[in-house]
Coordinates of N, CA, C and O in Angstrom, one line a residue:
X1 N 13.7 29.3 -24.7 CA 14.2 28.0 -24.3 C 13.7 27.0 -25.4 O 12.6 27.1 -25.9
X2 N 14.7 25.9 -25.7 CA 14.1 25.1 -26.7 C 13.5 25.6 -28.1 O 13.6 26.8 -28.4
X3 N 12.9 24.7 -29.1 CA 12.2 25.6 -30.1 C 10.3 25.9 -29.7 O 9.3 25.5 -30.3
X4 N 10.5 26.7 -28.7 CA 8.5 26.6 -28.8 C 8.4 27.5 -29.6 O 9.5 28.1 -29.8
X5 N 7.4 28.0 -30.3 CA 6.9 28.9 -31.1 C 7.4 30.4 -31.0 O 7.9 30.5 -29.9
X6 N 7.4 31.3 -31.6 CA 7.3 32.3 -31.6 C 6.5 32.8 -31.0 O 7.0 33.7 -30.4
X7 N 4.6 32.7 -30.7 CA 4.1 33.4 -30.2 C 3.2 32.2 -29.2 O 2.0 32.1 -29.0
X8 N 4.1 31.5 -28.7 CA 3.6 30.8 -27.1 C 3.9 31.9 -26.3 O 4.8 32.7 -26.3
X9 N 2.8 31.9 -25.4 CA 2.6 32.5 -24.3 C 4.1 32.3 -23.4 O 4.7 31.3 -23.6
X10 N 4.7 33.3 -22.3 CA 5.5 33.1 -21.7 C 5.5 32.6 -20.8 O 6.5 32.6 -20.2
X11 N 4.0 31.6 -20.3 CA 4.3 30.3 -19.1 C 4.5 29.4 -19.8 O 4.5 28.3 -19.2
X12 N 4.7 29.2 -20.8 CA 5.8 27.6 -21.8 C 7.3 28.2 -21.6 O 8.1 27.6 -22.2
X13 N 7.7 29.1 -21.0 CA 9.0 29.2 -20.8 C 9.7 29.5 -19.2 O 10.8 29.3 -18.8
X14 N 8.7 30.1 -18.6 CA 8.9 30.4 -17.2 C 8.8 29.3 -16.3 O 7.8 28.5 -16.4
X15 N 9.9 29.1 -15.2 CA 10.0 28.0 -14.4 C 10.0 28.3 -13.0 O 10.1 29.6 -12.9
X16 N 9.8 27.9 -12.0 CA 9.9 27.7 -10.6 C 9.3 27.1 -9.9 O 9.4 25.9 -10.2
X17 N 8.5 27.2 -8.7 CA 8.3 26.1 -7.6 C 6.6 26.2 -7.9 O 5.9 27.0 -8.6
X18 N 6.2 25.3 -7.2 CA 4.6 25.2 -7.3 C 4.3 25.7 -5.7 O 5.0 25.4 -4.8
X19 N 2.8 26.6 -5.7 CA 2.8 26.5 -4.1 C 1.6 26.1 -4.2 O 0.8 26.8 -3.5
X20 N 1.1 25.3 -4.8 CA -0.8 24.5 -4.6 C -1.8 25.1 -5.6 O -2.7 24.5 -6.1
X21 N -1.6 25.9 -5.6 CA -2.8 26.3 -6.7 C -2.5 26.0 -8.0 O -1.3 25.8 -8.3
X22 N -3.3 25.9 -8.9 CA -3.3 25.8 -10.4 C -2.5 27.2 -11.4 O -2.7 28.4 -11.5
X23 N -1.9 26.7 -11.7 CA -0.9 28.0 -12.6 C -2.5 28.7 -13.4 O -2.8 29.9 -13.2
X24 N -3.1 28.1 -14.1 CA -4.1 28.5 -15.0 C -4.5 29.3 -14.5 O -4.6 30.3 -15.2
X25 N -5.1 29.6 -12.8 CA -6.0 30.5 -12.5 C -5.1 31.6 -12.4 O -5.4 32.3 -11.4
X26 N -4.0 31.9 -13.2 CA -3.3 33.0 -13.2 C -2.9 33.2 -14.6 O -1.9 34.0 -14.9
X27 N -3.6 32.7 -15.8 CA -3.0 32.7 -17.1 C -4.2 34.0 -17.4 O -5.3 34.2 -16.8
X28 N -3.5 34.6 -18.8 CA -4.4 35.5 -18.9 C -5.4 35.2 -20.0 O -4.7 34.3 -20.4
X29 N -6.5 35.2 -20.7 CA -7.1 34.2 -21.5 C -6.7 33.6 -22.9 O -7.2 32.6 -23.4
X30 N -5.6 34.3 -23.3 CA -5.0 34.3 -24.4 C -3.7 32.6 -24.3 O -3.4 31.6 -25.0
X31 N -3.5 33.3 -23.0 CA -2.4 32.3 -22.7 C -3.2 30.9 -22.3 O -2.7 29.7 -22.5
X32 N -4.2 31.1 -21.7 CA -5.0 29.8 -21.3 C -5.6 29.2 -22.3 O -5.9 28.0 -22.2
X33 N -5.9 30.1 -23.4 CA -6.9 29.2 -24.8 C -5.5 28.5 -25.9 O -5.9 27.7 -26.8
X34 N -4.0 28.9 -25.6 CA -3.0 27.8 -25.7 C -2.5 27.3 -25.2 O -1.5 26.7 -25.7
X35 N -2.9 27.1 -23.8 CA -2.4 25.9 -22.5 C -3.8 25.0 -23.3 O -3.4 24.2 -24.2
X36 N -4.7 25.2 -23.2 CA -6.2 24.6 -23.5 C -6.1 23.5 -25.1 O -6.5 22.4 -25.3
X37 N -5.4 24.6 -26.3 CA -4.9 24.0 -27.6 C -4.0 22.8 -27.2 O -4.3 21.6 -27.5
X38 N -2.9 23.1 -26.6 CA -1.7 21.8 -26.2 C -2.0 21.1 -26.1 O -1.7 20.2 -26.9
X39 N -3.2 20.9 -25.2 CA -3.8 19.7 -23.9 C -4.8 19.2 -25.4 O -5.4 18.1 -25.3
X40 N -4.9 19.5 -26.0 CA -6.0 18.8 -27.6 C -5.3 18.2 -28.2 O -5.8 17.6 -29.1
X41 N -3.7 18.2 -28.1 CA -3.3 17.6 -29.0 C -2.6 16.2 -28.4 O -2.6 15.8 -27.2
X42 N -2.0 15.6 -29.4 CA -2.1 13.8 -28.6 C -0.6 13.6 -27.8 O 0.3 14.4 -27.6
X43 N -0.8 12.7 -27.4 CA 0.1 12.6 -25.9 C 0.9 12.8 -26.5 O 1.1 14.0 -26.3
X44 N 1.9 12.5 -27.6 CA 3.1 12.4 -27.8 C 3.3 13.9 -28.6 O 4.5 14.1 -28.9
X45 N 2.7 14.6 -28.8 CA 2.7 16.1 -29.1 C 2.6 16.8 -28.3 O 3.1 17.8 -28.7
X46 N 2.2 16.8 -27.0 CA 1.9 17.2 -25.7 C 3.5 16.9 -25.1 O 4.0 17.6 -24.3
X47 N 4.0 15.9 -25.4 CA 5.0 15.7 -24.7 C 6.4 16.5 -25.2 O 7.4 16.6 -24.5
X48 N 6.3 16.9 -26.9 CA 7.4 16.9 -27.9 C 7.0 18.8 -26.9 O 7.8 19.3 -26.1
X49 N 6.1 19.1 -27.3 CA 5.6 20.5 -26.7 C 6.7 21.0 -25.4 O 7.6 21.8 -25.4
X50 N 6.1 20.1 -24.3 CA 6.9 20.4 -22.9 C 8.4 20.1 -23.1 O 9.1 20.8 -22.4
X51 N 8.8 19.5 -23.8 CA 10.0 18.9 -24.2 C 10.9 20.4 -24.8 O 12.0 20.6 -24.4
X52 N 10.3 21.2 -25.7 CA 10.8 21.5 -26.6 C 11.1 23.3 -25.3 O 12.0 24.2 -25.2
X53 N 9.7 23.0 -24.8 CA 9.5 24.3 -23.9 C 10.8 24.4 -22.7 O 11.4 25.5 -22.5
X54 N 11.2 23.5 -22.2 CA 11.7 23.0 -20.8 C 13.3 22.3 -21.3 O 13.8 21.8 -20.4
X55 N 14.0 22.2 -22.2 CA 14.7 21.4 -22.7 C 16.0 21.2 -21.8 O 16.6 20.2 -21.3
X56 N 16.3 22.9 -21.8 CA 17.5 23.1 -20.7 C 17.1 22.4 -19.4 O 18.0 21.8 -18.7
X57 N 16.0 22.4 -18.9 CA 15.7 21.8 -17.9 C 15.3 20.7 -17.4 O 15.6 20.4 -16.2
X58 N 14.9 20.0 -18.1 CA 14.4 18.5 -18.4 C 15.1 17.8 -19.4 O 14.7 16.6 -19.2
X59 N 15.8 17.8 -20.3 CA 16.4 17.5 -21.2 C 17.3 15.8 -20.6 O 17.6 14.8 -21.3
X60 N 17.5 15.9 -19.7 CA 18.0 14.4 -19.0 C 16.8 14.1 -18.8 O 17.4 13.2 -19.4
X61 N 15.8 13.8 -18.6 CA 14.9 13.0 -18.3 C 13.9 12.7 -19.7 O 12.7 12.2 -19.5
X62 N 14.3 13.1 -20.9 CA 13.6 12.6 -22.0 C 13.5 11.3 -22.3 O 12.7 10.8 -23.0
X63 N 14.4 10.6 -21.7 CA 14.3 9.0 -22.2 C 13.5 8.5 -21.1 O 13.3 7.3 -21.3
X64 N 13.0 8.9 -20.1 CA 12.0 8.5 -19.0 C 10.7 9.0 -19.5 O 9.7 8.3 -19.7
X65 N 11.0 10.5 -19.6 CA 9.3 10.4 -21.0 C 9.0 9.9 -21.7 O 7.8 9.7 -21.8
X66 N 9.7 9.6 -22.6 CA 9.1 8.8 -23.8 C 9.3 7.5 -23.7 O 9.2 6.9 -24.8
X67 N 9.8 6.6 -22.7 CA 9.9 4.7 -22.4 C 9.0 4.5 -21.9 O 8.1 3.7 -22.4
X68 N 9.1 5.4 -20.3 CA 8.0 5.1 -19.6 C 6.6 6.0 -19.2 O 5.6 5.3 -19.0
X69 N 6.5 7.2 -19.1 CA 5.5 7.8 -19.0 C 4.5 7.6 -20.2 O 3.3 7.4 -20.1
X70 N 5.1 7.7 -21.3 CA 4.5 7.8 -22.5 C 3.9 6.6 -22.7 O 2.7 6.4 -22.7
X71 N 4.5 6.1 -22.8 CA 4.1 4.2 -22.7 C 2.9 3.9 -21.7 O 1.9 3.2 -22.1
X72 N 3.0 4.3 -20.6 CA 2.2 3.9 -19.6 C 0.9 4.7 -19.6 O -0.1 4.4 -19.0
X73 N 1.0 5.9 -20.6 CA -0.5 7.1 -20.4 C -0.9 6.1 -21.5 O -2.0 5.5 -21.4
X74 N -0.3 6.0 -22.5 CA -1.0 5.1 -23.8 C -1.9 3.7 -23.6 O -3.0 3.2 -24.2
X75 N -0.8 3.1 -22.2 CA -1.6 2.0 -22.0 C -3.3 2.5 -21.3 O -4.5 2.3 -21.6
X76 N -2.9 2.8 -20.7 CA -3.8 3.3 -19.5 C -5.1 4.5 -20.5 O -6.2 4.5 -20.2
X77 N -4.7 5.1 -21.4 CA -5.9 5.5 -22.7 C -6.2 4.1 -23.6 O -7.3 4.0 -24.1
X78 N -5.5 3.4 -23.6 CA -5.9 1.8 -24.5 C -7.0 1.0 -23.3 O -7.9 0.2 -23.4
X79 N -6.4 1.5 -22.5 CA -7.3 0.5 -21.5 C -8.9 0.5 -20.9 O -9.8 -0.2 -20.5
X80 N -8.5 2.3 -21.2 CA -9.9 3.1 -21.5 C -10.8 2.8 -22.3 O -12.0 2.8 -22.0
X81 N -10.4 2.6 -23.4 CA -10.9 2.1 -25.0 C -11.4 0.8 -25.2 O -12.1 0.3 -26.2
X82 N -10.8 0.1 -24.1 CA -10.7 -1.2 -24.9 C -9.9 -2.2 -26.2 O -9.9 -3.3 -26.8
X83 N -9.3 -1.0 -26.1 CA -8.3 -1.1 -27.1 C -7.1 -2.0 -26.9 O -6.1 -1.5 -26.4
X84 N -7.1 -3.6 -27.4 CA -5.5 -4.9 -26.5 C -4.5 -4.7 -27.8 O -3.3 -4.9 -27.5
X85 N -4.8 -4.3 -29.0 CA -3.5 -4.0 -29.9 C -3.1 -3.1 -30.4 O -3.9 -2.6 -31.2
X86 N -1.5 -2.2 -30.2 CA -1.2 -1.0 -30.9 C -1.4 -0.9 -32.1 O -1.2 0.2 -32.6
X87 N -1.7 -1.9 -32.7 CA -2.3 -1.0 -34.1 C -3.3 -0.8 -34.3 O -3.5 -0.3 -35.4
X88 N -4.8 -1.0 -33.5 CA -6.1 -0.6 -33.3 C -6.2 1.0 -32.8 O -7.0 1.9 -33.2
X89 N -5.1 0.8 -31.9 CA -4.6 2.4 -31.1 C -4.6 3.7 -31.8 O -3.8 4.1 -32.6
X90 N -5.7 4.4 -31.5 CA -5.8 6.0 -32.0 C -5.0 6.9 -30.7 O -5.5 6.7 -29.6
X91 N -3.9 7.7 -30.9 CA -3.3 8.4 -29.6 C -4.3 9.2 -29.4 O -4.9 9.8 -30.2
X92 N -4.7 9.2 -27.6 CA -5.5 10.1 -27.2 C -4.8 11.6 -27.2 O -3.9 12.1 -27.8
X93 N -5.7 12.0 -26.4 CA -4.7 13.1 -25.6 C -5.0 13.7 -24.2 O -4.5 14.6 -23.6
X94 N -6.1 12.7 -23.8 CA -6.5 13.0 -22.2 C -6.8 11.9 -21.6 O -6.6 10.8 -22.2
X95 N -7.3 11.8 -20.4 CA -7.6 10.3 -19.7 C -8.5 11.3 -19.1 O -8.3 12.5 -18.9
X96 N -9.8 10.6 -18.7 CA -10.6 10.6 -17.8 C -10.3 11.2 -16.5 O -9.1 11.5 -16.5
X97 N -10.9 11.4 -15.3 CA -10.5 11.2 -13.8 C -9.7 10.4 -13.6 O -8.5 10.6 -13.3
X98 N -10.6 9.0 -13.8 CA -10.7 7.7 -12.5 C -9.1 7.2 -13.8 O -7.9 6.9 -13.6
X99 N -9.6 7.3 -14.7 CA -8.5 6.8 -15.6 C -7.0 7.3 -15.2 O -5.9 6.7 -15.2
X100 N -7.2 8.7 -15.0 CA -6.1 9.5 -14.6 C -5.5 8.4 -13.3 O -4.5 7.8 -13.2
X101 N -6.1 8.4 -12.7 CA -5.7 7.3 -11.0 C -5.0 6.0 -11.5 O -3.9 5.6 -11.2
X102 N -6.2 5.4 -12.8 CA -5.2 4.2 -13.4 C -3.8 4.2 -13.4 O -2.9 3.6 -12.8
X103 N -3.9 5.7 -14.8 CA -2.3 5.6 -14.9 C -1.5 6.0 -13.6 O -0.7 5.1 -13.5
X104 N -1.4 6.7 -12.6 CA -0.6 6.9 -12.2 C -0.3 5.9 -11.1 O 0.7 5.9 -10.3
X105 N -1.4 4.8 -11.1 CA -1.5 3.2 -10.4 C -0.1 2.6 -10.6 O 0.8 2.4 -9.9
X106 N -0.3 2.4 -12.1 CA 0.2 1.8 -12.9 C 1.9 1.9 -13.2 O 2.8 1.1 -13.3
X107 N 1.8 3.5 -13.4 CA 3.1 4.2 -13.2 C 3.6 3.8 -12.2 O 4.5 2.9 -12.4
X108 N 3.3 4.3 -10.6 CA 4.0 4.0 -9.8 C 4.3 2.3 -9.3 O 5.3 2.1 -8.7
X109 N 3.5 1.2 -9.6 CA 4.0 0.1 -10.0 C 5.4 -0.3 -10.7 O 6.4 -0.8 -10.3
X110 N 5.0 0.1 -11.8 CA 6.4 0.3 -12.9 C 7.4 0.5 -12.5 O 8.5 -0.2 -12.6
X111 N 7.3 1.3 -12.0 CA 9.1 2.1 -11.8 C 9.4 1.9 -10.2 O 10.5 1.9 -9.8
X112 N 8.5 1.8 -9.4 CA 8.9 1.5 -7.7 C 8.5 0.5 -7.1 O 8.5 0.3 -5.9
X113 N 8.0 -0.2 -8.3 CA 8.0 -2.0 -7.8 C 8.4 -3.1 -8.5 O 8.9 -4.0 -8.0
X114 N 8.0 -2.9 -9.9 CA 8.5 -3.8 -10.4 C 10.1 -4.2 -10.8 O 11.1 -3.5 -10.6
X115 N 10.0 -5.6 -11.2 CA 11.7 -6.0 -11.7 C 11.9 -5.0 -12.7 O 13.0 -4.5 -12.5
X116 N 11.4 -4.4 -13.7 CA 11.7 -3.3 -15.3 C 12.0 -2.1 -14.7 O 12.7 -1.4 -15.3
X117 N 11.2 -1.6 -13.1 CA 11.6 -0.3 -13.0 C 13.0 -0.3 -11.9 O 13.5 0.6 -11.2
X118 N 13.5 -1.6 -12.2 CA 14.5 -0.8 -11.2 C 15.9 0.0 -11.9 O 16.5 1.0 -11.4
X119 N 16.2 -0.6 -13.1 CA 16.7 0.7 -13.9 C 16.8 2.2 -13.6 O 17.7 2.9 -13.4
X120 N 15.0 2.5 -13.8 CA 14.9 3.8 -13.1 C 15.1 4.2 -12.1 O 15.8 5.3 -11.9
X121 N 14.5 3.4 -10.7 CA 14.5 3.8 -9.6 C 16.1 3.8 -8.9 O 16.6 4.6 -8.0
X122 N 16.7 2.8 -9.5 CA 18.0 2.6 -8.7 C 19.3 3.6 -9.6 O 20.4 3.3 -9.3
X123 N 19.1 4.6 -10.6 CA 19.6 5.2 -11.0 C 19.3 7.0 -10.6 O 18.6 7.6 -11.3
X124 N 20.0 7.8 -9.2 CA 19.7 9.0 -9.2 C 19.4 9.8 -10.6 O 18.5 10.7 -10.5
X125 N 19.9 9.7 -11.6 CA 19.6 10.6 -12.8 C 17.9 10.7 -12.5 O 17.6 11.8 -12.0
X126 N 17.1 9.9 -12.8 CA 16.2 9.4 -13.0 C 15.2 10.0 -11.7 O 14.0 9.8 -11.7
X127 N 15.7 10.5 -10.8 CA 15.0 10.5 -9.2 C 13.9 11.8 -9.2 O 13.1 12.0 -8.2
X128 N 14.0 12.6 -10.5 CA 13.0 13.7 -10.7 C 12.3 13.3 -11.6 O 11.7 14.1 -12.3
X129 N 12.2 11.8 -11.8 CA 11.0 11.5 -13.0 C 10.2 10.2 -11.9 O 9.4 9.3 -12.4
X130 N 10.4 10.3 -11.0 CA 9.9 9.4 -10.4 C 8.3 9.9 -9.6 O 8.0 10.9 -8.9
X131 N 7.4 8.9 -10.1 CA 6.1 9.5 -9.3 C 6.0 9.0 -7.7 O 6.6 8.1 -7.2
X132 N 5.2 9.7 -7.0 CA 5.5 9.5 -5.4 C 4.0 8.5 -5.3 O 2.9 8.6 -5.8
X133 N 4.7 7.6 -4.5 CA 3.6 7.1 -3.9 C 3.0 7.5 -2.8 O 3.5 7.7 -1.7
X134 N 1.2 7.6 -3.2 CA 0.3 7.8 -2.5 C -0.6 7.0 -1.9 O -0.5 5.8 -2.2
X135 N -1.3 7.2 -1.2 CA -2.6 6.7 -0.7 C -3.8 6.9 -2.0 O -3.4 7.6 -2.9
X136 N -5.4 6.3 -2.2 CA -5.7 6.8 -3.3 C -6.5 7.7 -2.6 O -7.3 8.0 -3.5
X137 N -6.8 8.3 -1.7 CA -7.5 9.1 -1.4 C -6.8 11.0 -1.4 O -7.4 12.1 -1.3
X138 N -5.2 10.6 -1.5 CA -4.3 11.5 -1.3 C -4.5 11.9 -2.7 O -5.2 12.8 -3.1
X139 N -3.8 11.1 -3.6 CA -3.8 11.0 -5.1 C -5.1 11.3 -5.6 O -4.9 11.7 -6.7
X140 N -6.3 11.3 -5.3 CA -7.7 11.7 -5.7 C -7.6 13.4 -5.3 O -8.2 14.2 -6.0
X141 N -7.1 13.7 -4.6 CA -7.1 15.1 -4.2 C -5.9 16.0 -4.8 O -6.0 17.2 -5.1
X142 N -4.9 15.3 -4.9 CA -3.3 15.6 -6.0 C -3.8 16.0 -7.1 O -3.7 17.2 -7.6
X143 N -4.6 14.9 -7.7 CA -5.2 15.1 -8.9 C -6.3 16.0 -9.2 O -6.4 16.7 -10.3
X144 N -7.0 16.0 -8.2 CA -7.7 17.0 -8.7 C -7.4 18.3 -8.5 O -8.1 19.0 -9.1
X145 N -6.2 19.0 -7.4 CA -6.0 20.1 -7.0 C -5.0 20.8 -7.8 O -4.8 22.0 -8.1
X146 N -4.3 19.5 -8.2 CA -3.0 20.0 -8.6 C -2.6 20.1 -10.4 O -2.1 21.0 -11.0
X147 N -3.1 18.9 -10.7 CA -2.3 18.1 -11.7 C -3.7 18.6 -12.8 O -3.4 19.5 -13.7
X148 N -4.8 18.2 -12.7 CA -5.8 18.9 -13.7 C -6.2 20.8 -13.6 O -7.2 21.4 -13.3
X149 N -5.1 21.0 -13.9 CA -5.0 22.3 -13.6 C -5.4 23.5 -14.2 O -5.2 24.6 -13.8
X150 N -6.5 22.9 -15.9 CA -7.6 23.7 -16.3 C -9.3 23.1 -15.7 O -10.4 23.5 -16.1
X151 N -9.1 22.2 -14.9 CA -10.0 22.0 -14.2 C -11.1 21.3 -14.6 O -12.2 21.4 -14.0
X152 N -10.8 20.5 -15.6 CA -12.1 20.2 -16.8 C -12.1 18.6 -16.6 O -12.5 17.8 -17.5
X153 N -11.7 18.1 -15.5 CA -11.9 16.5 -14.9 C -11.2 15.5 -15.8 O -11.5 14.3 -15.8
X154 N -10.4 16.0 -16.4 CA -9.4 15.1 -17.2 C -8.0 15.4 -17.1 O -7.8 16.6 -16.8
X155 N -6.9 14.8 -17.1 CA -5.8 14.8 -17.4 C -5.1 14.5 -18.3 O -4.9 13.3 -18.6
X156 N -4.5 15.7 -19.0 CA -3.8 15.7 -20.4 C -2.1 14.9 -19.8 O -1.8 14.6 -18.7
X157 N -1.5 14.9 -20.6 CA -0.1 14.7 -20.9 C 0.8 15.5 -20.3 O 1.6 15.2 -19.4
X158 N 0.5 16.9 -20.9 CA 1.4 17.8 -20.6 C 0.9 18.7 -19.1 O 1.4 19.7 -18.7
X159 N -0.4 17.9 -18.1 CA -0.5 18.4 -17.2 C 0.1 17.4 -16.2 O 0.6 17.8 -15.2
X160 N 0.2 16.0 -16.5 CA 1.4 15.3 -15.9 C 2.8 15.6 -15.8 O 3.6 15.3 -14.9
X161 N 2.9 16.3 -17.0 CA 4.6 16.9 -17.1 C 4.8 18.1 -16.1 O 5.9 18.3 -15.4
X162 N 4.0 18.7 -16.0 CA 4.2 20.1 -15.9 C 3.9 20.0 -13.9 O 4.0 20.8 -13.0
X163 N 3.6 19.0 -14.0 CA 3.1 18.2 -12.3 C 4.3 17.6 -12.0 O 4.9 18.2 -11.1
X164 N 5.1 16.5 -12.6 CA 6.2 15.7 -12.4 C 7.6 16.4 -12.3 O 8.6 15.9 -11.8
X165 N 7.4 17.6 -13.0 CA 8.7 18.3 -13.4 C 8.4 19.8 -12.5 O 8.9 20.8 -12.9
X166 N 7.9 19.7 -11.9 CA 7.1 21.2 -11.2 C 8.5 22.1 -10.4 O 8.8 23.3 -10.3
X167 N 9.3 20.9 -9.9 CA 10.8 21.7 -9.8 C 11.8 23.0 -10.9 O 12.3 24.1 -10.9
X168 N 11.4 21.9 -11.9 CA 12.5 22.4 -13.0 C 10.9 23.7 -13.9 O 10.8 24.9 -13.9
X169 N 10.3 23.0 -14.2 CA 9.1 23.8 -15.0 C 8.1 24.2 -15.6 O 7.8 24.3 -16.8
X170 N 7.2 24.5 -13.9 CA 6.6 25.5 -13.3 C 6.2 26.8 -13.9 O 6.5 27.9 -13.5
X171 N 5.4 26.3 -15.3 CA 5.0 28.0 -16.1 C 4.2 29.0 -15.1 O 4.0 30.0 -15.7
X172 N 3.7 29.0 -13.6 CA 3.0 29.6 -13.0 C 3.9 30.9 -12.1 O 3.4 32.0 -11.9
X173 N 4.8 30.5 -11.9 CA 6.1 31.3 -11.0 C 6.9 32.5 -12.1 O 7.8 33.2 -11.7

């Protein structure tokens, strides 16, 4: 699917449903020390990655990745930093925990409350790029059960993707 590499592992191409556990605790180490490489590289490489993996499957919702998810992990790594101008801006490629909570604060603001997100929210295309709102106590447990899924208290890019799109592609199934 897409152009991923020649020798990516076959959970960058395999899709299906999530049932709670971490896909990782089923990768074999070879495949987990290039889930592990991905997650090193910066958000917008992490994203071109899932993109390229998932294409047939996600391929409508790329203009939702890269307007608004991408935009919103960058703010929410700038905000981390300290960082108030994009051109000070070095792209990360993970967020903290608590940071992780920011962005997805932030996110779901965006798109299911504000006047900018109603584009998204009021267009079905759009309805499998939408984050659910939580409680933060629900979302503290999402996050850590679900979404940081090599387990290392941060959240990469492509473990948001692979969380948001868990319908379409689900390297664990």
């Amino acid at each position: 699917k897409g152009s991923v590499p020649i020798d990516a592992p076959d959970f960058l191409r395999e899709s299906g449903t999530h049932h709670g556990s971490a896909f990782t605790e089923r990768l074999d180490p070879e495949a987990l020390k290039f889930f592990n490489e991905l997650c090193e590289k910066t958000f917008h490489d992490q994203a071109i990655a899932f993109l390229n993996a998932y294409w047939p499957e996600v391929n409508s919702q790329a203009e939702f990745i890269f307007s608004v998810a991408w935009e919103m992990i960058k703010y929410a790594d700038m905000h981390s930093k300290g960082v108030q101008y994009i051109h000070l801006y070095e792209e990360g490629n993970d967020l903290d925990f608590n940071i992780g909570l920011y962005f997805y604060e932030k996110l779901c603001k965006k798109v299911l409350d504000d006047d900018e997100g109603k584009k998204w929210r009021d267009d079905p295309q759009w309805a499998p790029s939408m984050p659910e709102m939580m409680t933060a106590i629900k979302r503290k447990i999402e996050l850590r059960e679900k979404v940081d899924c090599n387990f290392d208290g941060r959240v990469s890019f492509l473990e948001y993707l692979l969380y948001q799109y868990k319908d379409f592609a689900n390297p664990a199934d």
